[in-house]
């Protein structure tokens, strides 16, 4: 099922050129030296947002500063890694993003920024946003309830009372494009999505369950369709707030749809011709371009999905 559209990089997965250099996270002397180095670059993350700025040559970049210009923070300083030129990168977690004297920068979340930033900047942002969310949500020890302290340059929380160590959480989730014997694709609309927004089905992996079993279960629970063959395609970090999306193509063994009404409000089988016509008329809106869902659909569709505002291009 390989084609030019499906072979395009999946959002947030392109090589970033950053070595996370995890072996330095416990080396306080090295971290202190890296922080004070003039080449080091720092950016602030707050509530899942960062500052981005458009450059004169048409690119969009993370707003980063030397460490000596960065806002003061006592503990929420996260080491993200180094690049091939020896530049170290840190993120600072703050309650609010700093202002900019030139007023040209703007705050952005990952759904917007991930489509605009270079692989390096997008990779740094994904790392920082995921750490920030975990830090905000896991301040107390799950074993004894004591407030934990940050360690390992932001990648561990330690309990001073019972000695437990807590690590960033990543929740595996499956996302799948299901096709039937007529090679139609099953797309669904979640209950909270706008009218016309359709995408692939998805769900979390349950305890004691393989990812393949999760695909079968989720498709049946959400749409009432049974699945046989399941083929892994690719994965995507998805820190909204802490998931790893595992992408699959799946083959249905039944075609009758019975949506659950709780997660999925509507589901339909689409031929390629059906979907092209629905895009052109505006009846169906494509999934957000940053999501692996777009790539899974494109593998089957055979060409890029239209962008927001595009209609006739899909024909």
Coordinates of C-alpha atoms in Angstrom, one line a residue:
X1 CA 0.0 0.0 0.0
X2 CA 3.0 2.3 -0.3
X3 CA 2.6 5.5 -2.3
X4 CA 3.9 9.0 -2.5
X5 CA 1.3 10.3 -0.1
X6 CA 1.8 7.6 2.5
X7 CA 5.6 7.8 2.3
X8 CA 5.6 11.4 3.5
X9 CA 6.9 11.8 7.1
X10 CA 4.4 11.4 9.9
X11 CA 4.0 14.5 12.0
X12 CA 6.3 14.7 15.1
X13 CA 8.3 11.7 14.0
X14 CA 11.0 13.1 11.6
X15 CA 14.5 12.7 13.0
X16 CA 15.2 15.8 15.1
X17 CA 19.0 15.7 15.2
X18 CA 18.8 15.9 19.0
X19 CA 20.7 13.4 21.2
X20 CA 18.8 13.2 24.4
X21 CA 22.1 12.3 26.2
X22 CA 20.3 10.6 29.1
X23 CA 23.6 9.7 30.7
X24 CA 24.1 13.4 31.6
X25 CA 20.8 13.7 33.5
X26 CA 22.3 12.7 36.9
X27 CA 25.5 14.5 36.4
X28 CA 24.9 17.8 38.2
X29 CA 28.4 19.2 37.4
X30 CA 27.9 18.5 33.7
X31 CA 24.4 20.0 33.8
X32 CA 25.6 23.1 35.5
X33 CA 28.4 23.6 33.0
X34 CA 26.0 23.0 30.1
X35 CA 23.6 25.6 31.6
X36 CA 26.2 28.2 31.9
X37 CA 27.7 27.6 28.4
X38 CA 27.1 30.6 26.0
X39 CA 25.9 28.2 23.2
X40 CA 23.1 26.7 25.3
X41 CA 19.6 27.5 24.2
X42 CA 16.5 27.7 26.4
X43 CA 12.8 28.0 25.8
X44 CA 9.7 28.3 28.2
X45 CA 6.8 25.9 28.2
X46 CA 3.6 26.7 29.9
X47 CA 0.3 24.9 29.8
X48 CA 1.4 23.0 26.7
X49 CA 2.3 26.1 24.8
X50 CA 5.6 27.7 23.7
X51 CA 6.4 30.9 21.9
X52 CA 7.0 30.7 18.2
X53 CA 8.1 33.3 15.7
X54 CA 8.2 33.7 11.9
X55 CA 11.6 34.5 10.4
X56 CA 12.1 36.8 7.4
X57 CA 12.9 33.9 5.2
X58 CA 9.5 32.3 5.8
X59 CA 10.4 29.7 8.5
X60 CA 8.8 29.3 11.9
X61 CA 11.0 28.8 14.9
X62 CA 10.8 28.2 18.6
X63 CA 11.7 31.4 20.5
X64 CA 14.9 30.4 22.3
X65 CA 17.4 32.4 24.3
X66 CA 20.8 31.9 25.9
X67 CA 20.6 30.6 29.4
X68 CA 21.7 33.9 30.9
X69 CA 18.7 35.6 29.4
X70 CA 16.2 32.9 30.5
X71 CA 13.6 33.5 33.2
X72 CA 14.5 32.4 36.7
X73 CA 13.2 29.1 37.9
X74 CA 14.3 27.1 41.0
X75 CA 13.6 23.6 40.0
X76 CA 11.5 23.2 36.8
X77 CA 14.5 23.1 34.4
X78 CA 14.5 20.2 32.0
X79 CA 17.5 19.0 30.0
X80 CA 16.3 17.9 26.6
X81 CA 19.6 17.0 24.9
X82 CA 22.4 18.2 22.6
X83 CA 22.9 18.5 18.8
X84 CA 25.8 17.7 16.5
X85 CA 27.3 21.1 17.1
X86 CA 27.4 20.6 20.8
X87 CA 24.6 23.0 21.6
X88 CA 22.6 21.9 24.7
X89 CA 18.9 22.6 25.0
X90 CA 16.8 23.1 28.1
X91 CA 13.1 23.8 28.7
X92 CA 11.8 25.9 31.6
X93 CA 8.3 25.2 33.0
X94 CA 6.6 28.4 34.1
X95 CA 3.1 29.5 35.1
X96 CA 3.0 31.8 32.1
X97 CA 4.9 32.4 28.9
X98 CA 7.2 35.5 28.9
X99 CA 6.3 38.6 27.0
X100 CA 8.3 39.8 24.0
X101 CA 9.5 43.3 23.5
X102 CA 9.1 43.2 19.7
X103 CA 5.6 41.7 20.0
X104 CA 6.3 39.5 17.0
X105 CA 6.2 36.1 18.8
X106 CA 3.0 34.3 19.5
X107 CA 2.0 31.4 21.8
X108 CA 1.2 28.2 20.1
X109 CA 0.3 24.6 21.1
X110 CA 1.6 21.5 19.5
X111 CA -1.3 21.0 17.1
X112 CA -0.4 24.3 15.4
X113 CA 3.3 24.5 16.0
X114 CA 4.0 20.9 15.1
X115 CA 2.9 21.6 11.5
X116 CA 5.2 24.7 11.2
X117 CA 8.4 24.0 13.1
X118 CA 11.5 22.2 11.9
X119 CA 12.0 18.6 13.0
X120 CA 14.5 19.8 15.6
X121 CA 12.2 22.4 17.1
X122 CA 9.1 20.1 16.9
X123 CA 11.1 17.3 18.6
X124 CA 12.2 19.6 21.4
X125 CA 8.7 20.9 21.9
X126 CA 7.2 17.4 22.0
X127 CA 9.7 16.4 24.7
X128 CA 9.1 19.6 26.8
X129 CA 5.3 19.5 26.6
X130 CA 5.2 15.8 27.6
X131 CA 7.5 16.5 30.6
X132 CA 5.6 19.6 31.6
X133 CA 2.3 17.7 31.7
X134 CA 3.7 14.8 33.6
X135 CA 5.3 17.1 36.2
X136 CA 2.1 19.1 36.7
X137 CA 0.0 16.0 37.1
X138 CA 2.3 13.8 39.3
X139 CA 3.5 16.0 42.1
X140 CA 2.7 13.5 44.9
X141 CA 4.0 10.0 45.5
X142 CA 1.4 7.3 44.5
X143 CA 2.8 5.0 47.1
X144 CA 2.7 7.2 50.3
X145 CA 1.2 10.5 49.2
X146 CA 4.2 12.7 50.1
X147 CA 5.1 15.5 47.8
X148 CA 7.9 14.4 45.4
X149 CA 10.9 16.3 44.2
X150 CA 12.3 16.7 40.7
X151 CA 15.4 14.7 39.8
X152 CA 17.4 13.6 36.7
X153 CA 17.0 17.0 35.0
X154 CA 13.2 16.7 34.9
X155 CA 12.9 13.0 34.0
X156 CA 12.3 11.5 37.5
X157 CA 10.4 12.5 40.6
X158 CA 11.7 11.1 43.9
X159 CA 9.8 10.7 47.1
X160 CA 11.8 11.9 50.1
X161 CA 9.6 9.9 52.5
X162 CA 9.6 6.4 51.1
X163 CA 12.3 6.6 48.5
X164 CA 10.1 5.7 45.5
X165 CA 11.1 6.9 42.1
X166 CA 8.4 7.9 39.6
X167 CA 9.0 8.1 35.8
X168 CA 7.2 9.9 33.0
X169 CA 4.0 8.1 32.0
X170 CA 3.3 7.2 28.4
X171 CA -0.1 5.6 27.6
X172 CA -0.1 3.3 24.5
X173 CA -3.1 3.9 22.2
X174 CA -4.0 2.2 18.9
X175 CA -5.3 4.1 15.9
X176 CA -6.4 2.1 12.9
X177 CA -7.8 2.5 9.4
X178 CA -10.2 -0.4 8.8
X179 CA -11.1 -1.5 5.3
X180 CA -13.6 -4.1 4.1
X181 CA -13.7 -6.7 1.3
X182 CA -14.8 -3.9 -1.1
X183 CA -11.7 -1.9 0.0
X184 CA -13.9 0.8 1.5
X185 CA -12.5 2.7 4.5
X186 CA -14.3 2.9 7.9
X187 CA -14.2 6.5 9.2
X188 CA -16.0 7.8 12.3
X189 CA -16.9 11.1 14.0
X190 CA -16.5 11.5 17.7
X191 CA -19.3 13.0 19.7
X192 CA -17.5 16.2 20.5
X193 CA -16.1 16.8 17.0
X194 CA -17.7 19.4 14.6
X195 CA -20.2 18.3 12.1
X196 CA -18.4 16.6 9.1
X197 CA -15.1 15.9 10.9
X198 CA -14.3 12.2 10.2
X199 CA -11.2 10.2 11.0
X200 CA -9.9 6.8 11.9
X201 CA -11.0 4.9 15.0
X202 CA -8.7 4.9 18.0
X203 CA -8.5 3.8 21.7
X204 CA -6.3 3.0 24.6
X205 CA -4.6 -0.4 25.2
X206 CA -6.0 -2.0 28.3
X207 CA -4.0 -3.9 31.0
X208 CA -3.0 -7.4 30.0
X209 CA -3.9 -6.8 26.3
X210 CA -1.7 -7.0 23.2
X211 CA -1.9 -4.1 20.8
X212 CA -3.4 -6.3 18.1
X213 CA -6.2 -7.4 20.6
X214 CA -6.8 -3.8 21.4
X215 CA -7.4 -2.9 17.7
X216 CA -10.0 -5.7 17.4
X217 CA -11.7 -4.7 20.7
X218 CA -11.8 -1.0 20.0
X219 CA -13.2 -1.3 16.5
X220 CA -16.0 -3.6 17.8
X221 CA -16.8 -1.4 20.8
X222 CA -16.9 1.8 18.9
X223 CA -18.4 0.7 15.6
X224 CA -19.7 -2.8 16.0
X225 CA -17.5 -4.1 13.2
X226 CA -15.4 -7.3 13.6
X227 CA -11.8 -7.3 12.5
X228 CA -9.5 -10.1 11.4
X229 CA -6.1 -9.2 9.9
X230 CA -4.2 -6.4 11.7
X231 CA -0.9 -4.9 10.3
X232 CA 1.3 -2.4 12.2
X233 CA 2.3 0.7 10.2
X234 CA 4.1 3.2 12.4
X235 CA 3.9 5.1 15.7
X236 CA 3.7 8.7 16.7
X237 CA 4.3 10.5 20.0
X238 CA 1.1 12.2 21.0
X239 CA 1.5 14.2 24.3
X240 CA -2.2 15.2 24.5
X241 CA -1.5 14.6 27.3
X242 CA 0.7 11.5 27.4
X243 CA 0.0 9.0 24.7
X244 CA 2.0 7.0 22.1
X245 CA -0.1 6.4 19.1
X246 CA 0.4 3.0 17.4
X247 CA -0.9 3.0 13.9
X248 CA -2.4 0.0 12.1
X249 CA -4.2 -1.1 9.0
X250 CA -7.0 -3.6 9.7
X251 CA -9.2 -5.7 7.6
X252 CA -12.9 -6.0 8.6
X253 CA -14.7 -9.4 8.5
X254 CA -18.1 -7.7 8.9
X255 CA -19.7 -4.6 7.4
X256 CA -22.7 -3.7 9.5
X257 CA -22.1 -0.6 11.6
X258 CA -23.5 -0.1 15.1
X259 CA -21.8 2.9 16.8
X260 CA -21.5 3.0 20.6
X261 CA -23.0 6.5 20.8
X262 CA -20.7 7.4 23.6
X263 CA -17.3 7.9 21.9
X264 CA -18.4 7.6 18.2
X265 CA -21.5 9.5 17.1
X266 CA -21.4 8.4 13.5
X267 CA -19.4 6.0 11.3
X268 CA -19.5 5.3 7.6
X269 CA -17.9 3.2 4.9
X270 CA -16.3 5.3 2.2
X271 CA -15.0 4.3 -1.2
X272 CA -12.2 6.5 -2.6
X273 CA -14.8 8.0 -4.9
X274 CA -17.2 8.6 -2.0
X275 CA -14.5 10.4 0.0
X276 CA -13.3 12.5 -2.9
X277 CA -16.8 13.7 -3.5
X278 CA -17.4 14.3 0.2
X279 CA -14.2 16.4 0.5
X280 CA -15.1 18.4 -2.7
X281 CA -18.6 19.2 -1.4
X282 CA -17.5 20.0 2.1
X283 CA -19.6 17.2 3.6
X284 CA -16.5 15.6 5.1
X285 CA -13.6 17.5 6.8
X286 CA -10.3 15.6 6.9
X287 CA -8.5 14.9 10.1
X288 CA -6.0 17.3 11.5
X289 CA -2.8 17.2 9.4
X290 CA -0.5 16.6 12.3
X291 CA -2.1 13.3 13.3
X292 CA -1.0 9.9 12.1
X293 CA -4.6 9.4 11.1
X294 CA -4.0 11.5 8.0
X295 CA -1.1 9.2 6.9
X296 CA -3.1 6.0 7.5
X297 CA -6.0 7.3 5.4
X298 CA -3.5 8.5 2.7
X299 CA -2.0 5.0 2.5
X300 CA -5.4 3.8 1.4
X301 CA -6.5 6.9 -0.5
X302 CA -3.4 7.1 -2.6
X303 CA -2.8 10.8 -2.4
X304 CA -2.6 13.7 0.1
X305 CA -5.7 14.7 1.9
X306 CA -7.0 18.2 1.3
X307 CA -5.9 20.9 3.7
X308 CA -8.4 23.2 5.5
X309 CA -10.1 25.4 2.9
X310 CA -9.2 23.1 0.0
X311 CA -12.1 21.3 -1.8
X312 CA -11.7 21.0 -5.5
X313 CA -8.1 20.0 -5.1
X314 CA -9.4 16.7 -3.7
X315 CA -11.1 15.8 -6.9

